[in-house]
PDB file of C-alpha atoms in Angstrom:
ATOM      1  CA  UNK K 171     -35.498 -16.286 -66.476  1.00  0.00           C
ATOM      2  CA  UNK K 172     -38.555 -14.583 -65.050  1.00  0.00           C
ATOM      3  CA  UNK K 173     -38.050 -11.183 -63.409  1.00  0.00           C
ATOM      4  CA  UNK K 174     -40.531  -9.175 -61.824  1.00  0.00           C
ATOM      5  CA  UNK K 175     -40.290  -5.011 -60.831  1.00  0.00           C
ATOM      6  CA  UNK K 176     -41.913  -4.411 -57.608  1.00  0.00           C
ATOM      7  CA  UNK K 177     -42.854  -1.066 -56.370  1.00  0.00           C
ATOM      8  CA  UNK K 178     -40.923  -1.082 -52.844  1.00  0.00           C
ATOM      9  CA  UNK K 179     -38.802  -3.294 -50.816  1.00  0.00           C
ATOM     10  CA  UNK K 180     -41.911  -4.447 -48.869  1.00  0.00           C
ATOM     11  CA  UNK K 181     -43.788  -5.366 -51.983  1.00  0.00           C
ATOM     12  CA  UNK K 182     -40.605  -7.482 -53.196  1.00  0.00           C
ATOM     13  CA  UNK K 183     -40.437  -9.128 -49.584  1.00  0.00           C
ATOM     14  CA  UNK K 184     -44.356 -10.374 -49.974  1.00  0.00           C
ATOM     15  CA  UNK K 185     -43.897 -11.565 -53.428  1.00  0.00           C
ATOM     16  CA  UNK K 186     -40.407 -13.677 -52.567  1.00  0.00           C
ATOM     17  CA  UNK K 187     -42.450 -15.088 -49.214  1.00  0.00           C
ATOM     18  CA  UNK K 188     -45.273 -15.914 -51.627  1.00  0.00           C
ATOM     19  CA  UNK K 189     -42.803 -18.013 -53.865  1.00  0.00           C
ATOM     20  CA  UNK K 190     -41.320 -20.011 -50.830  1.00  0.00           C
ATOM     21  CA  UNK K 191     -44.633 -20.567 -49.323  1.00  0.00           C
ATOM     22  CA  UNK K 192     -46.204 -21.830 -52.440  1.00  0.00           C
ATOM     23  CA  UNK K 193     -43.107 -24.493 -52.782  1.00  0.00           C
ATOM     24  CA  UNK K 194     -43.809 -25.309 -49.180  1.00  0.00           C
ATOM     25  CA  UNK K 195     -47.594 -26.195 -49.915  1.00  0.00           C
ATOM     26  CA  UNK K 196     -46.902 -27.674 -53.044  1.00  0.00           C
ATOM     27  CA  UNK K 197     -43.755 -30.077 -51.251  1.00  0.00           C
ATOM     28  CA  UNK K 198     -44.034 -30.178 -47.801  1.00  0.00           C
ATOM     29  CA  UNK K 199     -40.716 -31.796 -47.369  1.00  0.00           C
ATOM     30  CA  UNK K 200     -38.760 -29.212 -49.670  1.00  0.00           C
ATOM     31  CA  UNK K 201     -35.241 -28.911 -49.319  1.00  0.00           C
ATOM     32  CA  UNK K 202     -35.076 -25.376 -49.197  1.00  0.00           C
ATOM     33  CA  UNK K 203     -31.176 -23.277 -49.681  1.00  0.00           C
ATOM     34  CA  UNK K 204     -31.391 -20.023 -47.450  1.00  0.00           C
ATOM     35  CA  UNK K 205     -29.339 -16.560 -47.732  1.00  0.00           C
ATOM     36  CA  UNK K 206     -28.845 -13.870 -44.941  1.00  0.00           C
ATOM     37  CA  UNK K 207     -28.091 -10.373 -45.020  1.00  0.00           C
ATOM     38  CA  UNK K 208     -30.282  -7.331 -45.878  1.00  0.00           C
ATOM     39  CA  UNK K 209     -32.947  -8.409 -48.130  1.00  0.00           C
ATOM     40  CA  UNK K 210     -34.300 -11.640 -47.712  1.00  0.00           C
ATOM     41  CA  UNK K 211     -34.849 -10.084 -43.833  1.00  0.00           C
ATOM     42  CA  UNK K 212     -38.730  -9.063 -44.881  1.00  0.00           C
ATOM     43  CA  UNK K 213     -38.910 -12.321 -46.993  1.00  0.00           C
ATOM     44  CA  UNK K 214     -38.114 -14.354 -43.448  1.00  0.00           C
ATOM     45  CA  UNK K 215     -40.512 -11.603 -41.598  1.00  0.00           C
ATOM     46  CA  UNK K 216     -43.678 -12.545 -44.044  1.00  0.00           C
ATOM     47  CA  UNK K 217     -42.934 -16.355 -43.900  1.00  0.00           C
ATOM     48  CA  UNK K 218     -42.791 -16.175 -39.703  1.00  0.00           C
ATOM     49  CA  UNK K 219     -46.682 -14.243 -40.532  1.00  0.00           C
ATOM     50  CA  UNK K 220     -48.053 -17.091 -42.682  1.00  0.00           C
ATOM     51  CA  UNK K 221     -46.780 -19.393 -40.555  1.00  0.00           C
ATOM     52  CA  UNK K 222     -48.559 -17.712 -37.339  1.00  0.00           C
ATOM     53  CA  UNK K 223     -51.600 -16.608 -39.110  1.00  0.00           C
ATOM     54  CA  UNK K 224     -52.386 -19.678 -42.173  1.00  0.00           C
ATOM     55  CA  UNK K 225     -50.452 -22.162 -40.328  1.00  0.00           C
ATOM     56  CA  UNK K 226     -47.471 -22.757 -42.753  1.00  0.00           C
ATOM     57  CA  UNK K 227     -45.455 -25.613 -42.105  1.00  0.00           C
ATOM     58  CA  UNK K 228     -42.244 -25.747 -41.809  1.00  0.00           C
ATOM     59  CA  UNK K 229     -42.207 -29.678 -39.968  1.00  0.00           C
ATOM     60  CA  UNK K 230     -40.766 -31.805 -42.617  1.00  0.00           C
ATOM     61  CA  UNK K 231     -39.077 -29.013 -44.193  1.00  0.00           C
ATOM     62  CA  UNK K 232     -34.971 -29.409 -44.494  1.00  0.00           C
ATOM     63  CA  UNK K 233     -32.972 -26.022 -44.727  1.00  0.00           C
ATOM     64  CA  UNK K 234     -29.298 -25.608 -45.938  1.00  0.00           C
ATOM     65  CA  UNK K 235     -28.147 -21.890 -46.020  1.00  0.00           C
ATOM     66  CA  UNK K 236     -25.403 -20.566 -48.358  1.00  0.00           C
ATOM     67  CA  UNK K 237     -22.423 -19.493 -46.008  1.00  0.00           C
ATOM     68  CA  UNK K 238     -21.679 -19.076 -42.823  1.00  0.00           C
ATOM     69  CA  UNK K 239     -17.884 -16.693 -41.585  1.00  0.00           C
ATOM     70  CA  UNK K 240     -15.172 -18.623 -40.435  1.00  0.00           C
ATOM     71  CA  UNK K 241     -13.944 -18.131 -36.974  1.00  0.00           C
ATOM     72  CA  UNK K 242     -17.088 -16.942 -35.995  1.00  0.00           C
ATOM     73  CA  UNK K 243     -19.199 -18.802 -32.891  1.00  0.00           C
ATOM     74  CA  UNK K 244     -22.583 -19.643 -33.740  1.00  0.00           C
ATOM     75  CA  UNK K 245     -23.848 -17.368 -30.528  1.00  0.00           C
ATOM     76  CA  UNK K 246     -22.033 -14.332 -32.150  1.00  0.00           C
ATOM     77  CA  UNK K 247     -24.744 -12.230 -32.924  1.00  0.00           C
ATOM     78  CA  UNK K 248     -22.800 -11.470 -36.296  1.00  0.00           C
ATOM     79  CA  UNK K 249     -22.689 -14.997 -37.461  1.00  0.00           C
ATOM     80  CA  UNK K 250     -25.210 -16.541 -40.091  1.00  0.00           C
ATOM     81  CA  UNK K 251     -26.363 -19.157 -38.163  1.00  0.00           C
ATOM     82  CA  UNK K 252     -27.666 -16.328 -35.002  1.00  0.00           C
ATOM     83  CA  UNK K 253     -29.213 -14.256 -37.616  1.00  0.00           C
ATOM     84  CA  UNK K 254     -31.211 -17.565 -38.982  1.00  0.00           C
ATOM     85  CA  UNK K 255     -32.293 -18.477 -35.564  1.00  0.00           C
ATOM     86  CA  UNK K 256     -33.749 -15.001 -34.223  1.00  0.00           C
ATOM     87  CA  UNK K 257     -35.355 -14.005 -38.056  1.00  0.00           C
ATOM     88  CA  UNK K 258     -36.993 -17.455 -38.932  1.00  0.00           C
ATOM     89  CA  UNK K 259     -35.888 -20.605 -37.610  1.00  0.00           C
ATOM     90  CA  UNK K 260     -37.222 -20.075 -33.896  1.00  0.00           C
ATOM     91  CA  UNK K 261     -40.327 -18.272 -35.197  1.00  0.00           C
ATOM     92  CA  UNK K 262     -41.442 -21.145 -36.959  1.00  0.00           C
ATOM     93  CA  UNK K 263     -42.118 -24.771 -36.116  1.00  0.00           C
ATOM     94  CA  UNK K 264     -38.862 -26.166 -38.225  1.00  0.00           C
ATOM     95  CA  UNK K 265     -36.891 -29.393 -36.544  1.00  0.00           C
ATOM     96  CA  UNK K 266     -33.634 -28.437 -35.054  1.00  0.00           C
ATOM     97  CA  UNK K 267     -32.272 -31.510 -37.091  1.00  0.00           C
ATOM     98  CA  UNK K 268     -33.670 -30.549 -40.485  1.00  0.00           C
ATOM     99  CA  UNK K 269     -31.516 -27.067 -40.354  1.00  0.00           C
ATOM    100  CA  UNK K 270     -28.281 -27.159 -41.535  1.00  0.00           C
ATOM    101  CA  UNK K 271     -25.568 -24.077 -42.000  1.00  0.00           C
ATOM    102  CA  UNK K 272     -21.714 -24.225 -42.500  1.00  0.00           C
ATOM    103  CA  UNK K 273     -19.746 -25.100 -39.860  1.00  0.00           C
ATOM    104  CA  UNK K 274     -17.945 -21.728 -39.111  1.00  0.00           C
ATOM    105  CA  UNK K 275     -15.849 -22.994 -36.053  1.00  0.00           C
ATOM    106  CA  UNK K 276     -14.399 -26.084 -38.017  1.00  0.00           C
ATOM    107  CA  UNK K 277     -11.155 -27.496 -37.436  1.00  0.00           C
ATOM    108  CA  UNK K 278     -10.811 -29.614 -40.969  1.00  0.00           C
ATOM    109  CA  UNK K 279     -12.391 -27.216 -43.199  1.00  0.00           C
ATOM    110  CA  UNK K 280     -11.952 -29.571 -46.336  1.00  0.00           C
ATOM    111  CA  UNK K 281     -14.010 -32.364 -44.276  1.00  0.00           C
ATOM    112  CA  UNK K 282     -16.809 -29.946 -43.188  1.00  0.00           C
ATOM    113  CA  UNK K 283     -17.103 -28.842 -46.550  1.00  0.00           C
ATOM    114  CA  UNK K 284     -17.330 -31.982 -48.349  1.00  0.00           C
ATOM    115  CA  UNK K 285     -19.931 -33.102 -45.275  1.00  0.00           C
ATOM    116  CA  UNK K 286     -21.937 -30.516 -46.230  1.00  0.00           C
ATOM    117  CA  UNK K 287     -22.050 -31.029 -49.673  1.00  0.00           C
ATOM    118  CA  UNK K 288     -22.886 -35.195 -48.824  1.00  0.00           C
ATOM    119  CA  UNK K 289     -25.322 -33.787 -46.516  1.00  0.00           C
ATOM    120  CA  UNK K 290     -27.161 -31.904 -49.738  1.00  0.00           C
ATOM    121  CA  UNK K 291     -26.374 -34.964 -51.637  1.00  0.00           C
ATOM    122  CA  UNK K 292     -28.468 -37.184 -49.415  1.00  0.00           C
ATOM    123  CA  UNK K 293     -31.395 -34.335 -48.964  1.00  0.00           C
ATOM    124  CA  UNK K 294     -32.061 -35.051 -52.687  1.00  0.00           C
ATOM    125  CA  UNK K 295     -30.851 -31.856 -53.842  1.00  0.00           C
ATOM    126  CA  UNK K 296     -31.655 -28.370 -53.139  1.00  0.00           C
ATOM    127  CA  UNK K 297     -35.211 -27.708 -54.693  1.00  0.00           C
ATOM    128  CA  UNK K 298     -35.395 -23.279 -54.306  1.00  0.00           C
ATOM    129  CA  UNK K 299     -32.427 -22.004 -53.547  1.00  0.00           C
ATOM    130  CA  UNK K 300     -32.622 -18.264 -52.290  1.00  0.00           C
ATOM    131  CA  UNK K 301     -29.864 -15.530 -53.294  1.00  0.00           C
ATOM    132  CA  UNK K 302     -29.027 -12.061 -52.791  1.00  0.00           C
ATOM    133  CA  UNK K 303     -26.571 -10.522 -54.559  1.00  0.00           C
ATOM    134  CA  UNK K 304     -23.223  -8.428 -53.562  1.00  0.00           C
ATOM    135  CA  UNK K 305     -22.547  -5.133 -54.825  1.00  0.00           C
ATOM    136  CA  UNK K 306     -19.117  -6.681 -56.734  1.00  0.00           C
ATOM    137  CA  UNK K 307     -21.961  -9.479 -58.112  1.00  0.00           C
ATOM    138  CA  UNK K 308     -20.977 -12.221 -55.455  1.00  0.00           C
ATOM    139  CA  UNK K 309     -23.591 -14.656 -54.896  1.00  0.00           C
ATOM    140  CA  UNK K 310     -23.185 -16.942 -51.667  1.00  0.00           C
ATOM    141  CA  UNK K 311     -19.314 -15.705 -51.215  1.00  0.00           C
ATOM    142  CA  UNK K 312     -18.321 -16.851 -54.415  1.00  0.00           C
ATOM    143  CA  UNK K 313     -15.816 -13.792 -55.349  1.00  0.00           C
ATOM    144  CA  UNK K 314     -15.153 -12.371 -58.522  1.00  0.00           C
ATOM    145  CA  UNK K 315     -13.071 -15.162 -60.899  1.00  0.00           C
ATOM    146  CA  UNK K 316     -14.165 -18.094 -58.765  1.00  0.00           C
ATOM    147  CA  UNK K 317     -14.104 -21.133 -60.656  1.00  0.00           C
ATOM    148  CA  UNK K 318     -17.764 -21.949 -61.879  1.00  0.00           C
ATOM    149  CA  UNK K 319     -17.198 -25.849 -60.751  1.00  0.00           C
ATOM    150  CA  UNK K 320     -16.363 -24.986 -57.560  1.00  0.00           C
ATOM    151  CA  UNK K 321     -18.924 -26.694 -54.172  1.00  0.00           C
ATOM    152  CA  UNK K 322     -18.672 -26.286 -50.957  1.00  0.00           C
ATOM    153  CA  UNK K 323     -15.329 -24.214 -49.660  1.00  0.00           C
ATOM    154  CA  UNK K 324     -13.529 -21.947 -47.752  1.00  0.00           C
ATOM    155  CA  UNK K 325     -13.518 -18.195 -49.341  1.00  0.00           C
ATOM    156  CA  UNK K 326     -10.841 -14.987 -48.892  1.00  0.00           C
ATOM    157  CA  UNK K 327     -13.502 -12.822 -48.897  1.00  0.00           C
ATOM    158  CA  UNK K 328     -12.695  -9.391 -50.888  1.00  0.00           C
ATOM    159  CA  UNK K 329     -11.841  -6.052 -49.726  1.00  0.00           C
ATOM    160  CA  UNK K 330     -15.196  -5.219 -51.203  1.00  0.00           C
ATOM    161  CA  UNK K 331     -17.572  -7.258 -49.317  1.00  0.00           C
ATOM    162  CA  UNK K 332     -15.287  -6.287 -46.102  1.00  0.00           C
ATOM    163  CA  UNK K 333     -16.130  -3.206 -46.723  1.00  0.00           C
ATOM    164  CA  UNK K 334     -19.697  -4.224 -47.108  1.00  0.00           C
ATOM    165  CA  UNK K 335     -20.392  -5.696 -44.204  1.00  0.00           C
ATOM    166  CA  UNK K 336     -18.182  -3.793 -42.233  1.00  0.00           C
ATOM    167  CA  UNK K 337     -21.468  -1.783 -40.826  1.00  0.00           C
ATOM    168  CA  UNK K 338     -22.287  -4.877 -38.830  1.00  0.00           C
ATOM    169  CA  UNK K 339     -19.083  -4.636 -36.600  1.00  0.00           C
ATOM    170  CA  UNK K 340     -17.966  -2.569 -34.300  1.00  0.00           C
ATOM    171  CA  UNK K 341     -14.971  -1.480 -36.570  1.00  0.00           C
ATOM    172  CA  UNK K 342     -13.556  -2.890 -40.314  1.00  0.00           C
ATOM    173  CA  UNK K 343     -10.939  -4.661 -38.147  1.00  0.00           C
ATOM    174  CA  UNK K 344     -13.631  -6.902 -36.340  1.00  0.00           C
ATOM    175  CA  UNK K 345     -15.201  -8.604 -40.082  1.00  0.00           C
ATOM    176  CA  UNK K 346     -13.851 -11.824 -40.412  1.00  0.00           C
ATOM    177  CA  UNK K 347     -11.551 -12.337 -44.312  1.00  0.00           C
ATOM    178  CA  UNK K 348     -12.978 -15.541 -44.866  1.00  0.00           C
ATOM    179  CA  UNK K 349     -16.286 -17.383 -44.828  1.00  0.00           C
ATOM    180  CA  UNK K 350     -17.634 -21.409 -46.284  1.00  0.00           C
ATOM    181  CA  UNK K 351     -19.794 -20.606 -48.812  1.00  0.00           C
ATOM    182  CA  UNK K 352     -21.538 -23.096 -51.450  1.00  0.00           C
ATOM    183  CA  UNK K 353     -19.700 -22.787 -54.628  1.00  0.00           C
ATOM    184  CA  UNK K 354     -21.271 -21.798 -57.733  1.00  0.00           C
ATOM    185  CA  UNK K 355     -21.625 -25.399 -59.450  1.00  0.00           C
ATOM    186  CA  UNK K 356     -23.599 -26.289 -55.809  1.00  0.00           C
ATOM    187  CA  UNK K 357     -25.819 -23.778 -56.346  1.00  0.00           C
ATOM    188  CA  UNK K 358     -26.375 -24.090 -60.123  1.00  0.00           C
ATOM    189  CA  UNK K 359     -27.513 -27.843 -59.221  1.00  0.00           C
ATOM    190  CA  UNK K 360     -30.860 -26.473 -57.413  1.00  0.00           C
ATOM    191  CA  UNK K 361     -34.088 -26.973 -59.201  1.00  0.00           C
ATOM    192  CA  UNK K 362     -34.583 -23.214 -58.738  1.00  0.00           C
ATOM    193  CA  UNK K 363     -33.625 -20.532 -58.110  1.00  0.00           C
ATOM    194  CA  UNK K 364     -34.537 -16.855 -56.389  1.00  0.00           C
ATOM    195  CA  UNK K 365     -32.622 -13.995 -56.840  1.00  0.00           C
ATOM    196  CA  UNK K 366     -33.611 -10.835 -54.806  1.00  0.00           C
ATOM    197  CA  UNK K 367     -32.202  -7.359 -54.890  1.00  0.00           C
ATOM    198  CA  UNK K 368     -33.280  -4.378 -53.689  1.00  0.00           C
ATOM    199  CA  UNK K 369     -32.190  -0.860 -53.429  1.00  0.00           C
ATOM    200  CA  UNK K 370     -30.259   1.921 -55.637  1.00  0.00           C
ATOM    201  CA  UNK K 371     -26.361   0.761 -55.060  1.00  0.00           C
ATOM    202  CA  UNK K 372     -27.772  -2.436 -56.686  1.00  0.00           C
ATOM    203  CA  UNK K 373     -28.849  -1.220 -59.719  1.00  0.00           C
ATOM    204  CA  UNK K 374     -25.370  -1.007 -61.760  1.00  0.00           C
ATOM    205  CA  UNK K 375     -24.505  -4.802 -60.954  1.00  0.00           C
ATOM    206  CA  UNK K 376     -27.896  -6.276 -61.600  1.00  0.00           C
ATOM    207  CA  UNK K 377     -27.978  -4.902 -64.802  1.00  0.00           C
ATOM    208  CA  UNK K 378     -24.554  -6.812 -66.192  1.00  0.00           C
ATOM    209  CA  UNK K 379     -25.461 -10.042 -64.234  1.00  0.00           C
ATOM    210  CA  UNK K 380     -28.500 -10.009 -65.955  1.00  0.00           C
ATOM    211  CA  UNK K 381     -27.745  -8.976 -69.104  1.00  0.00           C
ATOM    212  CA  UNK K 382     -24.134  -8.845 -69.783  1.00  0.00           C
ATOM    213  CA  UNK K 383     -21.682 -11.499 -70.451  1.00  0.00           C
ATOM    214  CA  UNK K 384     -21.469 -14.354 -68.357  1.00  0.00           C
ATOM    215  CA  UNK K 385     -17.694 -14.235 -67.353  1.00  0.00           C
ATOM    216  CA  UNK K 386     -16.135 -15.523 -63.568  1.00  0.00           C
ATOM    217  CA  UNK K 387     -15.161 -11.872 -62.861  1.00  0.00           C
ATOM    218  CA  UNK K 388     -19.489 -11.746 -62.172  1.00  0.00           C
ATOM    219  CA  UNK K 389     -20.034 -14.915 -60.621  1.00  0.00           C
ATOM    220  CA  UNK K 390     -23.843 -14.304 -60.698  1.00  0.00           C
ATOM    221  CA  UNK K 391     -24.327 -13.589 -64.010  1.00  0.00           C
ATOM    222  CA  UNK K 392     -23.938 -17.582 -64.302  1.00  0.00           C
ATOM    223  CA  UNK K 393     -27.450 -17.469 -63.563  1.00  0.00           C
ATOM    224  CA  UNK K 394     -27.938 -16.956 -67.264  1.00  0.00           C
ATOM    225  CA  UNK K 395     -27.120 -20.548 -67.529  1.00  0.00           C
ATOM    226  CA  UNK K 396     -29.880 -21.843 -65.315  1.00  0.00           C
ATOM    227  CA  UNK K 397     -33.317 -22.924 -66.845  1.00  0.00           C
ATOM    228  CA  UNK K 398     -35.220 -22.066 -63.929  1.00  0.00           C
ATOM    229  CA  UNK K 399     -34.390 -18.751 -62.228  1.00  0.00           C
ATOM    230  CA  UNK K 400     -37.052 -16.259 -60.908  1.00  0.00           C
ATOM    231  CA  UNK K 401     -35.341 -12.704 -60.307  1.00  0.00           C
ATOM    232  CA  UNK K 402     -37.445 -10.052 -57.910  1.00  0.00           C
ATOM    233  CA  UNK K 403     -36.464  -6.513 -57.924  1.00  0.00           C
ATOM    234  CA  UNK K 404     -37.711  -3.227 -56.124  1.00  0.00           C
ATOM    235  CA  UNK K 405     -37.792  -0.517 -58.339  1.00  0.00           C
ATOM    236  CA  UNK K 406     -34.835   1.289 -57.616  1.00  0.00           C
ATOM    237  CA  UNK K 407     -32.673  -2.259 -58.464  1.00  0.00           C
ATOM    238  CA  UNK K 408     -34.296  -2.343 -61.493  1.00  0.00           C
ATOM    239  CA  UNK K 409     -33.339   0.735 -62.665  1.00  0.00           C
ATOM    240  CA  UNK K 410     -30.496   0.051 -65.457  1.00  0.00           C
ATOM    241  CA  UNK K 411     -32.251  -2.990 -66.868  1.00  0.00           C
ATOM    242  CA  UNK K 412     -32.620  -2.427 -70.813  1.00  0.00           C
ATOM    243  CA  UNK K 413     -35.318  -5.194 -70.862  1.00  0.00           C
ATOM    244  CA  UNK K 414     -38.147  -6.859 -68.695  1.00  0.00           C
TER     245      UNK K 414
END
């Protein structure tokens, strides 16, 4: 595990685009896993400037993001898959069929999920998949004690990351309780891995995911486990780490 302390948030956001660019050059058909919320937002802003200003290309590129809430329509300006269109996808010149994000309206949620997992499957695998991490250490929204072998499936989503995300409603009541996420063995199966976190409420939970015990009660301190995981902090994130 390599981690690296950047001085701000915008310093983090350059160094994460500079990751997923270099990936891009170095395999232009890169099957790349995507995450939403708060910080990967300047990550997505400095990829949409390379790709306007050095010409970054995005053409063959196939995209699978982590989650997506259920019950949600993809033109809700809350769901996952609006929030990928208006901060990258239509930025950049990505094909529409190459982008791929969980089916939050489904009817048979155990067929969408194991289509999306075949879908991955046939991609080759994911080869960087990007993370953020919740303030109860959910990664994707794989809740505490979620079972490690877990793929592709529907999540109760806890009071916690309610609570959490609750600023992006109009009111607590309006957050959906439960999203498709990738499941923790899905994501452990990626050639790499990208954690980002940034910001002071962070600071606590990084520290035991990254150097406590591995137990299902943190789902992302799993990420112990993988040989290939690049972890990018701001300073403030950082801040209860014993060791760098």
């Amino acid at each position: 595990m390599k981690i690296y302390v950047e001085d701000n948030y915008q310093k983090l956001s350059k160094k994460a685009a500079y990751i997923l660019a270099s990936q891009i050059r170095l395999k232009p058909d890169s099957v790349l896993g995507l995450a939403t919320g708060d910080t990967p937002l300047g990550m997505y802003r400095e990829l949409v400037a390379m790709h306007q200003r050095e010409d970054l290309d995005f053409r063959e590129i196939k995209t699978f993001n982590l989650d997506e809430y259920y019950g949600l329509e993809k033109e809700n300006p809350q769901s996952y898959h609006y929030y990928m269109m208006e901060n990258l996808f239509k930025h950049v010149n990505i094909r529409k069929e190459n982008i791929h994000i969980p089916d939050g309206e489904a009817s048979d949620i155990e067929e969408a999920c194991s289509r999306y997992e075949g879908l991955i499957r046939q991609a080759g695998g994911i080869d960087l998949q990007v993370l953020g991490i919740g303030r109860n250490g959910h990664i994707g929204f794989n809740e505490p004690d979620v079972k490690f072998e877990a793929t592709t499936h529907l999540v109760h989503l806890d009071a916690d990351t309610i609570q959490a995300n609750a600023r992006f409603f109009d009111s607590i009541d309006k957050v959906p309780t439960q999203a498709i996420s990738m499941g923790i063995k899905t994501i452990m199966q990626a050639k790499k891995i990208v954690l980002l976190a940034s910001g002071h409420e962070k600071r606590e939970i990084v520290q035991k995911a990254l150097e406590g015990k591995i137990l299902p009660e943190l789902p992302a301190s799993v990420l112990q486990l993988h040989n290939d995981v690049v972890v990018i902090l701001d300073q403030k994130a950082a801040g209860e780490l014993k060791e760098i």
